Amino acid sequence: MAVFSGNAHPAFAEAVCKHLEMPLGGVEVFNFSNENTFVRFLQNMRERDVFLVQPFVGDVNTRIMELLIMIDAAKRASAGRITAVIPYFAYGRSDKKDQPHISITARLLANFIEVSGADRVLTANLHAGQIQGFFNMPVDELNAMPLIVEHFRSLKLDRPVVVAPDVGAAKDASNMAARLGGDVAFVDKRRDGNDETAHSTTIVGPEVRDRDTILYDDEILSGGTVEAAITLLQQQGARSIYVSCVHPYFRGPAFERLDSADITALVYTDTVPVDAGAFEHVPTHEISLAPLFGDAIHRIHTGGSVSALFR
């Protein structure tokens, strides 16, 4: 087995290798002055079980190209099997044709990964479950929710209300509420156009006054949807407001919005690199998924059951 990392989140790959008690493999990944990407592995790859760790974050399109070239290079070096480890899968929102004349980009990206020579994919909490079906290869989708639930259990909240910031997240919020022994609600949200601006109108579900609430979503981008939901919860008298997500893809005004919001704490995982020092006021708690990914990699390598991790 060998684990390598692109430039997107090497700290995560190092944490995975630390859990596996093995060194991170050596690889050069850089751009020439003409912005062409170069990849060269620094060790023998022949017949090895290769895992390439690269979330699609930062300069997303460059990170995607890095991974594709890494896969191709490993294939041409006669790797025995190649698993693309993608903790955060970009273009997850482009999973269907909901407007005229647009691309189903998540499917296109799946095709790229397949054609480049990957044998399987390991990821976490896809934005839409049907994305698994875009691949003609095995896809193992890890679920960070049990670890997030474990954190909130440790806080010993009394029947919290788990709030989905929109209807699309209601199923996950319901699952979390069931695990915590609480209730579930969702925000009625309207989105106009493609400018990432959302309008939240009301909370549908049980009364939140004088109750602990947990806003949960799979990812947070600009923070606009969460900010609007926080305002509604405050107006309805929630006792505490926790904000949680799997993928903290904070961009644009997200840091300012979350830091200035009157929330109890912000909880997220490390699938995306986050500068926690950018928050001056809101308490933050990062949950590492590196051990979970490490266990999954070990099970894939040894022929064990990945789904057994969630029983």
Short mmCIF file of C-alpha atoms in Angstrom, two decimals, residues 40-166:
data_model
loop_
_atom_site.label_atom_id
_atom_site.label_comp_id
_atom_site.label_asym_id
_atom_site.label_seq_id
_atom_site.Cartn_x
_atom_site.Cartn_y
_atom_site.Cartn_z
CA ARG A 40 6.38 12.63 -10.87
CA PHE A 41 6.26 9.89 -8.26
CA LEU A 42 9.50 9.48 -6.34
CA GLN A 43 9.27 5.76 -5.62
CA ASN A 44 8.43 2.45 -7.26
CA MET A 45 4.72 2.03 -8.03
CA ARG A 46 4.67 -1.36 -9.77
CA GLU A 47 1.77 -3.56 -8.54
CA ARG A 48 1.23 -1.39 -5.45
CA ASP A 49 -2.17 -0.53 -3.99
CA VAL A 50 -2.11 3.24 -4.48
CA PHE A 51 -4.31 5.82 -2.70
CA LEU A 52 -4.22 9.40 -4.00
CA VAL A 53 -5.59 11.98 -1.53
CA GLN A 54 -6.91 15.17 -3.08
CA PRO A 55 -10.05 17.08 -2.03
CA PHE A 56 -11.26 19.49 -4.71
CA VAL A 57 -10.67 22.72 -2.80
CA GLY A 58 -8.79 25.98 -3.26
CA ASP A 59 -8.10 26.45 -6.94
CA VAL A 60 -10.67 23.75 -7.70
CA ASN A 61 -10.04 23.20 -11.40
CA THR A 62 -6.28 23.04 -10.88
CA ARG A 63 -6.72 20.51 -8.05
CA ILE A 64 -8.93 18.37 -10.26
CA MET A 65 -6.32 18.42 -13.02
CA GLU A 66 -3.59 17.52 -10.50
CA LEU A 67 -5.52 14.44 -9.43
CA LEU A 68 -6.24 13.34 -13.00
CA ILE A 69 -2.56 13.60 -13.91
CA MET A 70 -1.56 11.78 -10.71
CA ILE A 71 -3.93 8.95 -11.62
CA ASP A 72 -2.54 8.77 -15.15
CA ALA A 73 1.05 8.82 -13.91
CA ALA A 74 0.36 6.04 -11.41
CA LYS A 75 -1.35 3.98 -14.11
CA ARG A 76 1.60 4.40 -16.47
CA ALA A 77 3.94 3.40 -13.61
CA SER A 78 2.10 0.05 -13.44
CA ALA A 79 0.31 0.60 -10.13
CA GLY A 80 -1.72 -2.46 -9.21
CA ARG A 81 -4.83 -0.54 -8.16
CA ILE A 82 -5.56 3.18 -7.89
CA THR A 83 -8.08 4.67 -5.47
CA ALA A 84 -8.92 8.37 -5.77
CA VAL A 85 -9.46 9.62 -2.21
CA ILE A 86 -11.57 12.77 -2.52
CA PRO A 87 -12.72 13.97 0.93
CA TYR A 88 -14.61 16.87 -0.70
CA PHE A 89 -16.10 16.32 -4.17
CA ALA A 90 -16.61 19.62 -6.02
CA TYR A 91 -19.40 20.29 -8.51
CA GLY A 92 -21.73 18.24 -6.33
CA ARG A 93 -24.50 20.79 -6.83
CA SER A 94 -24.34 20.23 -10.60
CA ASP A 95 -25.98 16.82 -10.34
CA LYS A 96 -28.96 17.40 -12.64
CA LYS A 97 -30.14 19.60 -15.48
CA ASP A 98 -32.45 21.99 -13.61
CA GLN A 99 -32.01 24.88 -16.07
CA PRO A 100 -31.91 24.95 -19.87
CA HIS A 101 -28.58 24.64 -21.67
CA ILE A 102 -26.37 23.68 -18.68
CA SER A 103 -23.96 20.86 -17.93
CA ILE A 104 -24.38 18.01 -15.45
CA THR A 105 -20.84 18.72 -14.32
CA ALA A 106 -20.71 16.12 -11.54
CA ARG A 107 -21.27 13.40 -14.15
CA LEU A 108 -18.63 14.94 -16.42
CA LEU A 109 -16.14 14.95 -13.54
CA ALA A 110 -16.91 11.30 -12.81
CA ASN A 111 -16.14 10.50 -16.45
CA PHE A 112 -12.81 12.33 -16.22
CA ILE A 113 -11.78 10.32 -13.16
CA GLU A 114 -12.77 7.05 -14.79
CA VAL A 115 -11.03 7.74 -18.11
CA SER A 116 -7.84 8.85 -16.35
CA GLY A 117 -7.45 5.32 -14.96
CA ALA A 118 -8.83 5.24 -11.39
CA ASP A 119 -10.19 1.91 -10.16
CA ARG A 120 -12.34 3.20 -7.31
CA VAL A 121 -13.27 6.36 -5.39
CA LEU A 122 -13.35 7.06 -1.66
CA THR A 123 -15.19 10.20 -0.60
CA ALA A 124 -17.41 11.62 2.16
CA ASN A 125 -20.91 13.08 2.29
CA LEU A 126 -21.63 13.80 -1.35
CA HIS A 127 -23.98 16.72 -1.88
CA ALA A 128 -26.35 14.40 -3.76
CA GLY A 129 -26.45 10.64 -3.30
CA GLN A 130 -27.09 9.96 -6.98
CA ILE A 131 -23.56 11.11 -7.80
CA GLN A 132 -22.41 7.61 -6.81
CA GLY A 133 -24.31 6.33 -9.84
CA PHE A 134 -22.35 8.61 -12.17
CA PHE A 135 -19.31 6.34 -11.73
CA ASN A 136 -18.82 3.00 -13.49
CA MET A 137 -16.56 1.85 -10.65
CA PRO A 138 -16.90 1.21 -6.90
CA VAL A 139 -17.57 4.35 -4.85
CA ASP A 140 -17.27 4.27 -1.05
CA GLU A 141 -19.04 7.25 0.50
CA LEU A 142 -18.11 7.79 4.14
CA ASN A 143 -20.54 9.48 6.51
CA ALA A 144 -19.25 12.07 8.96
CA MET A 145 -22.57 12.42 10.76
CA PRO A 146 -21.90 9.78 13.47
CA LEU A 147 -18.78 11.68 14.52
CA ILE A 148 -20.65 15.00 14.58
CA VAL A 149 -23.45 13.38 16.58
CA GLU A 150 -20.89 12.00 19.03
CA HIS A 151 -19.61 15.53 19.64
CA PHE A 152 -23.09 16.90 20.34
CA ARG A 153 -23.90 13.96 22.61
CA SER A 154 -20.91 14.95 24.71
CA LEU A 155 -22.53 18.36 25.28
CA LYS A 156 -25.54 16.64 26.91
CA LEU A 157 -28.13 18.91 25.28
CA ASP A 158 -31.73 18.32 26.38
CA ARG A 159 -33.75 17.15 23.34
CA PRO A 160 -32.22 19.59 20.87
CA VAL A 161 -33.99 20.69 17.70
CA VAL A 162 -31.90 19.86 14.63
CA VAL A 163 -32.66 22.44 11.97
CA ALA A 164 -32.06 21.94 8.24
CA PRO A 165 -31.34 25.26 6.51
CA ASP A 166 -33.41 24.09 3.53
#
